[in-house]
Tab-separated table of C-alpha atoms in Angstrom:
chain	number	residue	atom	x	y	z
A	30	UNK	CA	51.047	-11.678	42.562
A	31	UNK	CA	50.439	-13.391	39.228
A	32	UNK	CA	53.730	-14.672	37.884
A	33	UNK	CA	54.976	-13.751	34.410
A	34	UNK	CA	54.655	-17.299	33.058
A	35	UNK	CA	52.061	-19.716	31.739
A	36	UNK	CA	49.911	-19.050	34.809
A	37	UNK	CA	49.780	-15.357	33.929
A	38	UNK	CA	48.938	-16.149	30.308
A	39	UNK	CA	46.018	-18.321	31.449
A	40	UNK	CA	44.981	-15.601	33.875
A	41	UNK	CA	44.790	-12.840	31.293
A	42	UNK	CA	43.056	-15.129	28.795
A	43	UNK	CA	40.248	-15.748	31.296
A	44	UNK	CA	40.029	-12.051	32.147
A	45	UNK	CA	39.627	-11.122	28.481
A	46	UNK	CA	37.122	-13.927	27.904
A	47	UNK	CA	34.936	-12.902	30.829
A	48	UNK	CA	35.040	-9.226	29.891
A	49	UNK	CA	33.788	-10.053	26.394
A	50	UNK	CA	31.091	-12.387	27.742
A	51	UNK	CA	29.683	-9.580	29.885
A	52	UNK	CA	29.986	-7.048	27.065
A	53	UNK	CA	28.024	-9.258	24.661
A	54	UNK	CA	25.054	-9.212	27.021
A	55	UNK	CA	24.536	-5.498	26.369
A	56	UNK	CA	22.380	-4.821	23.290
A	57	UNK	CA	23.998	-3.015	20.410
A	58	UNK	CA	22.825	0.619	20.211
A	59	UNK	CA	20.175	0.907	17.511
A	60	UNK	CA	19.022	4.503	17.759
A	61	UNK	CA	18.494	6.230	14.412
A	62	UNK	CA	21.007	8.760	13.154
A	63	UNK	CA	19.985	12.208	14.379
A	64	UNK	CA	21.680	14.166	11.607
A	65	UNK	CA	21.997	12.143	8.378
A	66	UNK	CA	23.174	15.174	6.431
A	67	UNK	CA	26.087	15.845	8.786
A	68	UNK	CA	27.142	12.456	10.158
A	69	UNK	CA	28.829	11.535	6.910
A	70	UNK	CA	31.302	14.320	7.531
A	71	UNK	CA	34.395	13.225	9.466
A	72	UNK	CA	34.301	16.235	11.775
A	73	UNK	CA	30.803	15.594	13.064
A	74	UNK	CA	28.934	12.608	14.457
A	75	UNK	CA	25.575	12.759	16.217
A	76	UNK	CA	25.073	11.346	19.709
A	77	UNK	CA	23.454	8.109	18.521
A	78	UNK	CA	26.188	7.445	15.984
A	79	UNK	CA	28.839	8.120	18.627
A	80	UNK	CA	27.241	5.478	20.863
A	81	UNK	CA	27.154	2.994	18.009
A	82	UNK	CA	30.764	3.709	17.002
A	83	UNK	CA	31.973	3.349	20.601
A	84	UNK	CA	30.152	0.039	20.939
A	85	UNK	CA	31.555	-1.234	17.656
A	86	UNK	CA	35.141	-0.360	18.603
A	87	UNK	CA	34.891	-2.047	22.013
A	88	UNK	CA	33.220	-5.092	20.491
A	89	UNK	CA	36.036	-5.532	17.980
A	90	UNK	CA	38.733	-4.987	20.604
A	91	UNK	CA	37.196	-7.210	23.270
A	92	UNK	CA	36.457	-9.982	20.782
A	93	UNK	CA	40.005	-9.912	19.402
A	94	UNK	CA	41.570	-10.214	22.855
A	95	UNK	CA	39.069	-12.852	23.985
A	96	UNK	CA	39.939	-15.001	20.975
A	97	UNK	CA	43.646	-14.116	20.866
A	98	UNK	CA	44.729	-12.991	24.364
A	99	UNK	CA	48.397	-12.757	23.353
A	100	UNK	CA	47.570	-10.002	20.862
A	101	UNK	CA	47.612	-7.428	23.668
A	102	UNK	CA	51.313	-6.849	23.142
A	103	UNK	CA	53.795	-7.399	20.344
A	104	UNK	CA	56.309	-8.819	22.841
A	105	UNK	CA	56.157	-11.752	25.257
A	106	UNK	CA	55.230	-10.615	28.770
A	107	UNK	CA	58.634	-11.733	30.063
A	108	UNK	CA	60.674	-10.207	27.224
A	109	UNK	CA	63.725	-8.195	28.255
A	110	UNK	CA	62.291	-5.204	26.401
A	111	UNK	CA	59.308	-5.217	28.752
A	112	UNK	CA	61.398	-5.096	31.916
A	113	UNK	CA	62.486	-1.827	33.509
A	114	UNK	CA	65.112	-2.078	36.257
A	115	UNK	CA	64.816	0.440	39.066
A	116	UNK	CA	68.457	0.382	40.149
A	117	UNK	CA	68.911	4.122	40.634
A	118	UNK	CA	68.190	4.227	44.380
A	119	UNK	CA	70.932	6.049	46.272
A	120	UNK	CA	71.339	6.898	49.946
A	121	UNK	CA	73.967	8.074	52.406
A	122	UNK	CA	74.923	5.289	54.827
A	123	UNK	CA	75.956	7.815	57.465
A	124	UNK	CA	72.398	9.126	57.758
A	125	UNK	CA	69.874	7.827	60.243
A	126	UNK	CA	67.681	4.907	59.203
A	127	UNK	CA	64.674	7.195	59.167
A	128	UNK	CA	66.430	9.589	56.753
A	129	UNK	CA	67.511	6.656	54.568
A	130	UNK	CA	63.971	5.296	54.408
A	131	UNK	CA	62.658	8.750	53.499
A	132	UNK	CA	65.250	9.131	50.728
A	133	UNK	CA	64.470	5.704	49.284
A	134	UNK	CA	60.725	6.371	49.388
A	135	UNK	CA	61.135	9.735	47.618
A	136	UNK	CA	63.324	8.232	44.898
A	137	UNK	CA	60.947	5.323	44.447
A	138	UNK	CA	57.971	7.667	44.020
A	139	UNK	CA	59.921	9.720	41.482
A	140	UNK	CA	60.891	6.598	39.525
A	141	UNK	CA	57.270	5.422	39.590
A	142	UNK	CA	56.064	8.768	38.240
A	143	UNK	CA	58.640	8.604	35.445
A	144	UNK	CA	57.577	5.057	34.544
A	145	UNK	CA	53.931	6.104	34.394
A	146	UNK	CA	54.814	9.085	32.207
A	147	UNK	CA	56.748	6.855	29.812
A	148	UNK	CA	53.854	4.398	29.634
A	149	UNK	CA	51.046	6.948	29.469
A	150	UNK	CA	48.667	6.349	26.614
A	151	UNK	CA	49.621	2.696	26.240
A	152	UNK	CA	48.068	-0.468	27.611
A	153	UNK	CA	50.351	-1.907	30.260
A	154	UNK	CA	48.710	-5.255	30.775
A	155	UNK	CA	49.921	-5.971	34.276
A	156	UNK	CA	48.469	-2.636	35.415
A	157	UNK	CA	45.263	-3.163	33.459
A	158	UNK	CA	44.554	-6.427	35.264
A	159	UNK	CA	44.854	-4.906	38.736
A	160	UNK	CA	41.984	-3.634	40.827
A	161	UNK	CA	41.746	-0.152	42.298
A	162	UNK	CA	43.783	-1.322	45.307
A	163	UNK	CA	46.641	-2.352	43.007
A	164	UNK	CA	46.109	-6.087	43.448
A	165	UNK	CA	45.394	-8.726	40.823
A	166	UNK	CA	41.864	-10.072	40.671
A	167	UNK	CA	41.841	-13.493	42.304
A	168	UNK	CA	40.799	-16.749	40.699
A	169	UNK	CA	37.943	-16.795	43.212
A	170	UNK	CA	36.779	-13.513	41.720
A	171	UNK	CA	36.801	-15.079	38.259
A	172	UNK	CA	34.742	-17.984	39.605
A	173	UNK	CA	32.223	-15.513	41.012
A	174	UNK	CA	31.993	-13.664	37.700
A	175	UNK	CA	31.294	-16.969	35.946
A	176	UNK	CA	28.548	-17.625	38.484
A	177	UNK	CA	27.044	-14.178	37.831
A	178	UNK	CA	26.954	-14.961	34.107
A	179	UNK	CA	25.032	-18.175	34.785
A	180	UNK	CA	22.553	-16.460	37.105
A	181	UNK	CA	21.976	-13.665	34.595
A	182	UNK	CA	21.388	-16.142	31.758
A	183	UNK	CA	18.950	-18.236	33.799
A	184	UNK	CA	16.996	-15.171	34.901
A	185	UNK	CA	16.783	-13.788	31.374
A	186	UNK	CA	15.479	-17.188	30.279
A	187	UNK	CA	12.554	-16.796	32.645
A	188	UNK	CA	13.548	-18.802	35.735
A	189	UNK	CA	12.481	-17.603	39.178
A	190	UNK	CA	14.963	-16.736	41.904
A	191	UNK	CA	14.373	-19.882	43.937
A	192	UNK	CA	14.714	-22.106	40.867
A	193	UNK	CA	17.928	-20.345	39.933
A	194	UNK	CA	19.303	-20.838	43.442
A	195	UNK	CA	18.550	-24.550	43.298
A	196	UNK	CA	20.066	-24.822	39.841
A	197	UNK	CA	23.268	-23.021	40.905
A	198	UNK	CA	23.724	-25.258	43.936
A	199	UNK	CA	26.287	-23.648	46.217
A	200	UNK	CA	25.324	-20.165	47.265
A	201	UNK	CA	28.872	-18.929	47.671
A	202	UNK	CA	32.463	-19.926	46.960
A	203	UNK	CA	32.801	-21.036	50.590
A	204	UNK	CA	32.550	-24.756	51.189
A	205	UNK	CA	29.613	-25.591	53.396
A	206	UNK	CA	27.306	-28.543	54.003
A	207	UNK	CA	24.618	-26.418	55.601
A	208	UNK	CA	21.185	-26.270	54.045
A	209	UNK	CA	20.542	-22.593	53.500
A	210	UNK	CA	17.062	-21.127	54.008
A	211	UNK	CA	15.052	-20.191	50.927
A	212	UNK	CA	15.376	-16.495	51.727
A	213	UNK	CA	19.149	-16.757	51.632
A	214	UNK	CA	19.036	-18.607	48.311
A	215	UNK	CA	16.895	-15.989	46.600
A	216	UNK	CA	18.824	-13.094	48.156
A	217	UNK	CA	22.167	-14.398	46.955
A	218	UNK	CA	21.108	-15.024	43.381
A	219	UNK	CA	19.417	-11.623	43.266
A	220	UNK	CA	22.732	-10.091	44.335
A	221	UNK	CA	24.503	-12.124	41.668
A	222	UNK	CA	22.106	-10.800	39.034
A	223	UNK	CA	22.666	-7.220	40.217
A	224	UNK	CA	26.427	-7.713	40.060
A	225	UNK	CA	26.121	-9.173	36.559
A	226	UNK	CA	24.290	-6.051	35.399
A	227	UNK	CA	26.977	-3.870	36.965
A	228	UNK	CA	29.724	-5.831	35.213
A	229	UNK	CA	27.871	-5.521	31.905
A	230	UNK	CA	27.693	-1.766	32.364
A	231	UNK	CA	31.366	-1.516	33.279
A	232	UNK	CA	32.338	-3.550	30.199
A	233	UNK	CA	30.352	-1.247	27.928
A	234	UNK	CA	31.736	1.805	29.734
A	235	UNK	CA	35.292	0.524	29.246
A	236	UNK	CA	36.075	0.338	32.968
A	237	UNK	CA	35.528	-3.431	33.482
A	238	UNK	CA	35.290	-4.668	36.156
A	239	UNK	CA	35.274	-1.491	38.222
A	240	UNK	CA	32.154	0.589	38.785
A	241	UNK	CA	32.267	3.580	36.387
A	242	UNK	CA	30.041	5.534	38.790
A	243	UNK	CA	32.738	5.356	41.483
A	244	UNK	CA	35.686	6.451	39.350
């Protein structure tokens, strides 16, 4: 788990920075307004203008947090006001251990539901930075995302897959002295490019870094 200290602050800063880097790679929507006579009215906005407005809002939000990662909350992450103590667990000591465990689990689930209800509609950072399995993204994952950004940039600048592989150097985060075959080099950087495109899409969709198609 990422501790609530300077390590966590560095962690979230890198998360926000990477999310914005991927988002910036997506072109700003430039479709013409489909209903100029109506879009000026607050109660109506055509499809193209909705896309542009959504992009503009995300761009402003992502940029602000990338440049000022502590602006995600008005309180320090370790402030007393941000801490909720779950000290309401009760059980009967005369019951069997199995019954006690069941009672604790039921009360814990109820407390968790109440906490989620209280926090619904707000950005709880420590939840936002967890993956679908409930775990924090590792620093190795950040390193891989940085690699994907490099591969994407090199490919968009016209380099071939083999040249990109040679330029990147190591083909994975694993330490190895083996000389990898050319097929492995090109396959890995192709996969990196595909992952970069997926991360770009998820950033624009607002689900970064998860796959919006799998939600």
